[in-house]
C-alpha positions as a printed Julia matrix, in Angstrom:
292×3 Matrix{Float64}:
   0.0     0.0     0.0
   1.56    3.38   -1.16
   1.71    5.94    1.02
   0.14    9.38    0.32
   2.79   12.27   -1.22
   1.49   15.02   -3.41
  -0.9    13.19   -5.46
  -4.07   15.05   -6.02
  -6.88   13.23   -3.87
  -9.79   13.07   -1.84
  -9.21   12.33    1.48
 -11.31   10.27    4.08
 -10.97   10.97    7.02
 -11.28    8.96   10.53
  -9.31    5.91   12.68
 -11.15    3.23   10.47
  -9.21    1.08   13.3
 -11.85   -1.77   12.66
 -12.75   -1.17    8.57
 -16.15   -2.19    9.36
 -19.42   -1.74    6.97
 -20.01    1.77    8.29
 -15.81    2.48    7.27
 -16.01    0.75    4.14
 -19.34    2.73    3.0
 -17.43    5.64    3.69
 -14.32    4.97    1.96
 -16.23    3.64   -1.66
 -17.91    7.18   -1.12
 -14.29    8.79   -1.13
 -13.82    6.29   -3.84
 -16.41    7.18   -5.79
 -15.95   11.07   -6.11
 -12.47   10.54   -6.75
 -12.82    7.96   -9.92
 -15.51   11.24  -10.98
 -12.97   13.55  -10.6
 -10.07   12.22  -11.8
  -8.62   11.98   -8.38
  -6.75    9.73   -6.18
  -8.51    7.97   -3.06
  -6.76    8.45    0.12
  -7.48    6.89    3.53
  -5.99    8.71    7.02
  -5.59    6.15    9.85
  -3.65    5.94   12.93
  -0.02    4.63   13.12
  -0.23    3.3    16.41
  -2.8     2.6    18.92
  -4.76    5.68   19.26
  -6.4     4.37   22.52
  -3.51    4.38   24.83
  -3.35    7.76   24.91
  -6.61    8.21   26.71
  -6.36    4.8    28.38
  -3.61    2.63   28.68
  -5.6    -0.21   28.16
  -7.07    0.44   25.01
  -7.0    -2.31   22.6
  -7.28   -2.21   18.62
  -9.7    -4.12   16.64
  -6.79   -4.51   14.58
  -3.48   -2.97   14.12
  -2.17   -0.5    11.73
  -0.97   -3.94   10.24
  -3.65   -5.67    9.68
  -5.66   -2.25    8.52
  -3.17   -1.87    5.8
  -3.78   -5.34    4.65
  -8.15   -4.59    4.94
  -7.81   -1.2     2.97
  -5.4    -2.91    0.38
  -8.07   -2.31   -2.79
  -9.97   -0.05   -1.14
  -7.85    2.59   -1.65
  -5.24    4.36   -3.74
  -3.09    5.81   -0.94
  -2.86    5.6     2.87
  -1.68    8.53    5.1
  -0.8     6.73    8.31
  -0.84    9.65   11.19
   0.44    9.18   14.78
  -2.09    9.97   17.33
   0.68   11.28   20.26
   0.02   14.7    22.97
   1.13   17.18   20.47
  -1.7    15.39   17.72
  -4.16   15.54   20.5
  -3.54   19.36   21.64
  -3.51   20.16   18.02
  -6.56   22.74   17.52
  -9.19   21.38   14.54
  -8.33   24.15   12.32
  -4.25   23.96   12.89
  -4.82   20.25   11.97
  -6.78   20.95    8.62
  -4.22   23.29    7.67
  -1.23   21.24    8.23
  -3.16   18.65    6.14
  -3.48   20.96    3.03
   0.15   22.39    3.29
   1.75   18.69    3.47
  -1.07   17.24    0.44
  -2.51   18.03   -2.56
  -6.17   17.37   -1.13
  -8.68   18.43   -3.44
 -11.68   16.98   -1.35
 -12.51   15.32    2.11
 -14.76   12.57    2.8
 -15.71   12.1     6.62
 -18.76   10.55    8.45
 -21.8    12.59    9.95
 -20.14   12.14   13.8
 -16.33   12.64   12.92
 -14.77   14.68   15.54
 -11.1    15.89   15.72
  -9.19   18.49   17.15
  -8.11   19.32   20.34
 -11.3    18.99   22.9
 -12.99   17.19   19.98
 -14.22   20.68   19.23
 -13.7    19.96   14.93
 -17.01   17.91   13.54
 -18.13   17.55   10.57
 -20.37   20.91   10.3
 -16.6    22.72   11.15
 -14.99   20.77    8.19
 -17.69   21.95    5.9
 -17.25   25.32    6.91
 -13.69   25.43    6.21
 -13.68   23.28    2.79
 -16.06   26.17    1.56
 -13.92   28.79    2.85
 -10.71   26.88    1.12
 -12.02   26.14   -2.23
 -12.39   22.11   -1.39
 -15.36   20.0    -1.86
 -16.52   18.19    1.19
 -19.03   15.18    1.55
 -20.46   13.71    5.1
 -21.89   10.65    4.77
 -24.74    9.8     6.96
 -25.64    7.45    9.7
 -25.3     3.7     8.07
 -27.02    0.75    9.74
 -27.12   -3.05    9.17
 -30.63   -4.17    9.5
 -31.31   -1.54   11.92
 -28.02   -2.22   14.13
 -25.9     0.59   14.37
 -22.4    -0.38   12.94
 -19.57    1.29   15.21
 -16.5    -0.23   16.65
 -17.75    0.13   20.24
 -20.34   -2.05   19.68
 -17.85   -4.9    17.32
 -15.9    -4.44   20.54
 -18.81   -5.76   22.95
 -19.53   -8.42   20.24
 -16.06   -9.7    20.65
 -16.22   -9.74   24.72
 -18.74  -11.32   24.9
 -17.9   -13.89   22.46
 -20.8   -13.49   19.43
 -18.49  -13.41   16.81
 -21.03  -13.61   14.18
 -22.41  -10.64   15.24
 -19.3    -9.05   15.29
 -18.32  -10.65   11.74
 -22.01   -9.37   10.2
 -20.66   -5.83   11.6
 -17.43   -5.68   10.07
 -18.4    -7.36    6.78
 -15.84  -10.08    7.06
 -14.93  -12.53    9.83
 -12.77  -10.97   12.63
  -9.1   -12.23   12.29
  -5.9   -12.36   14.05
  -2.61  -11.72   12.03
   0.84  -12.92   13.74
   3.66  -15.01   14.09
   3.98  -18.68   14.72
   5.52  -19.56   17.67
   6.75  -22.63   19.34
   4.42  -23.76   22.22
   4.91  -26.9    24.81
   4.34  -29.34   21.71
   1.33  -30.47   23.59
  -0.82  -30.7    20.69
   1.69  -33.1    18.62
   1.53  -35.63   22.19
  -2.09  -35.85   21.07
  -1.6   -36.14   17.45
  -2.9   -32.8    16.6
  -0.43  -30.2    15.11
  -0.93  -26.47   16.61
   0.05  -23.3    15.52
   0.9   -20.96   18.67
   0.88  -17.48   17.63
   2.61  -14.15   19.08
   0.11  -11.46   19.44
   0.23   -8.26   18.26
   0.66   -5.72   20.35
  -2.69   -3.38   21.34
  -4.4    -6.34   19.83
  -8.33   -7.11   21.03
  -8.87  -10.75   21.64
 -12.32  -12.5    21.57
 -14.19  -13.57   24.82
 -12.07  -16.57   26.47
 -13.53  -20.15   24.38
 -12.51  -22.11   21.87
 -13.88  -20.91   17.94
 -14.17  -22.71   14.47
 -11.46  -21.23   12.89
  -9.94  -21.16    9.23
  -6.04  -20.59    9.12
  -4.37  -18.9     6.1
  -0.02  -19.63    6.26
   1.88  -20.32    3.39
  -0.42  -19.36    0.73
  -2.59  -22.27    2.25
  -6.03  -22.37    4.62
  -6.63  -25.13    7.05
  -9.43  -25.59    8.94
  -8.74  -25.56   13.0
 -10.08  -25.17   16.24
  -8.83  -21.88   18.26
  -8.21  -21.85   22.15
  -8.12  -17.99   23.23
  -7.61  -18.39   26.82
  -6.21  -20.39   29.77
  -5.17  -24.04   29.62
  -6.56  -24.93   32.8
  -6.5   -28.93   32.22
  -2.12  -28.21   32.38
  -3.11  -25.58   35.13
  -1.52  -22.77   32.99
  -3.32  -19.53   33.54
  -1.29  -17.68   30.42
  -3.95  -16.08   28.04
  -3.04  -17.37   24.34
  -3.85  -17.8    21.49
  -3.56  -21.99   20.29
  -4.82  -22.94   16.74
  -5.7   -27.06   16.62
  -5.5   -28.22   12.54
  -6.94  -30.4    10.55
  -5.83  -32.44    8.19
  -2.41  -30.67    8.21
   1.99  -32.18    8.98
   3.72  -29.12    8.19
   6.19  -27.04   10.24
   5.29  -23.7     9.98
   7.54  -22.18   12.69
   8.52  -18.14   12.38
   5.79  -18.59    9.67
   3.14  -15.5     9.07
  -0.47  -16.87    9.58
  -3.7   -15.04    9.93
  -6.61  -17.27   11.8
  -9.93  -16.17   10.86
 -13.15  -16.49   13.55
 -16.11  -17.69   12.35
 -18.16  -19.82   15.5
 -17.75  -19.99   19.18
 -17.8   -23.29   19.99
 -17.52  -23.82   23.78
 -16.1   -22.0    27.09
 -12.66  -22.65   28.3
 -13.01  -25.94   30.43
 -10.98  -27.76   32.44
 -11.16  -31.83   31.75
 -10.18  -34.39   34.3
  -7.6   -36.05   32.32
  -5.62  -34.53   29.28
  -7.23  -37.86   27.2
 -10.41  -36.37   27.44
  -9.43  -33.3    26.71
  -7.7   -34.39   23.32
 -10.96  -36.05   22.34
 -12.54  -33.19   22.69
 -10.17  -30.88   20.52
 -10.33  -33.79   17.9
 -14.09  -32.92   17.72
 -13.68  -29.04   18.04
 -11.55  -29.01   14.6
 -14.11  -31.19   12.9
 -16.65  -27.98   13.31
 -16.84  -27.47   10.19
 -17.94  -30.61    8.84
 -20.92  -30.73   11.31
């Protein structure tokens, strides 16, 4: 994905930290006045995790990462901006400018409750005001719902706590994933004759409600269907959250290897079985899922 330089575009404007429907309508807006115009489309997003600068325990839907890898087609250009003190003391209008002295932004694109500036005092009526007084066009897209939900990434957030990750998929307008490396892990899964894929998590990084999911794994230009533990591994009596991928029909070693596991069901809570036999029979049916 290209970074933004002094191409002529239209610009949307927002975090678009989870690309969800609402994002995506958004961005095919900025999309669509740009192809009209003979313009570039341009997408702002945060650099790091935004959140940790008004809480420290703000997690990302997903990371700057992973966004770049959602807005790959979406887009012509990204403009990656680091949300730090001197960002968020930055007045609404000092902000604009800055944009239009770095860019050759013809237009901006944001949604009807975009706020920005320091004290959040910029919205989208202030953005209007000074597009018209700057010679730029300016569009604010309105409220979009899915089937009457509201579509925000508050509300993909509680999805995700509390485990309905079809909700949270419907929202976002593809399953949730996690992107990462493969790490090694006790080798517990190979005792019971099912390979795992342990992965390092991202930093900032939401994770789903505690359970095990029905899972698809993309690594090496291949996708496996798995089981996912997120959570404990209380039948070993480790109390370390991660993040343990069971596969199907799979013998490869995919150590330091980049893999992206995609949610699709919850399955079951996070239990603890009596003997580590019955536990293996158990993970040989969770990573049949999708056969039932």
């Amino acid at each position: 994905m290209k970074e933004l330089g002094n191409e002529e575009v239209c610009l949307a404007l927002g975090y678009f930290d989870s690309v969800h429907l609402g994002h995506r309508n958004l961005i095919a807006a900025a999309r669509d006045y740009a192809r009209k115009n003979g313009l570039g489309c341009a997408v702002a997003t945060f650099s790091n995790n935004a959140y940790k600068v008004f809480n420290s325990t703000g997690k990302q839907v997903y990371t700057y990462a992973e966004r770049l890898s959602l807005l790959d087609g979406m887009c012509d250009y990204i403009l990656p901006m680091r949300f730090d003190a001197r960002l968020k003391d930055m007045s609404a209008e000092i902000f604009l400018d800055t944009l239009i002295a770095k860019h050759n932004i013809k237009a901006f694109v944001c949604g009807y409750d975009y706020l920005f500036g320091a004290g959040a005092k910029g919205d989208s009526e202030f953005l209007k005001s000074y597009c018209a007084a700057h010679g730029l066009h300016c569009i604010v897209v309105p409220k979009f719902d899915v089937d009457g939900m509201r579509v925000s990434t508050t509300d993909i957030k509680h999805c995700l706590n509390a485990g309905d990750i079809e909700t949270a998929n419907k929202l976002l307008g593809e399953p949730f994933f996690i992107g990462g490396k493969v790490v090694r892990g006790r080798g517990a899964g190979r005792m019971f004759d099912i390979p795992t894929a342990n992965v390092k998590l991202p930093l900032g990084k939401i994770l789903p409600k505690c359970g095990v999911y029905g899972t698809e794994c993309e690594v090496n230009g291949k996708t496996y269907y798995g089981a996912t533990n997120v959570g404990a591994r209380p039948t070993f009596g480790l109390s370390k959250v991660v993040v343990e991928t069971m596969l199907a029909d799979f013998n490869e070693d995919i150590y330091d290897a980049d893999i992206k596991i995609v949610f699709h069901k919850f399955l079951r809570g996070v239990t603890k079985f009596e003997t580590p036999e019955l536990l293996s029979r158990q993970v040989k049916s969770d990573v049949e899922w999708h056969r039932k």
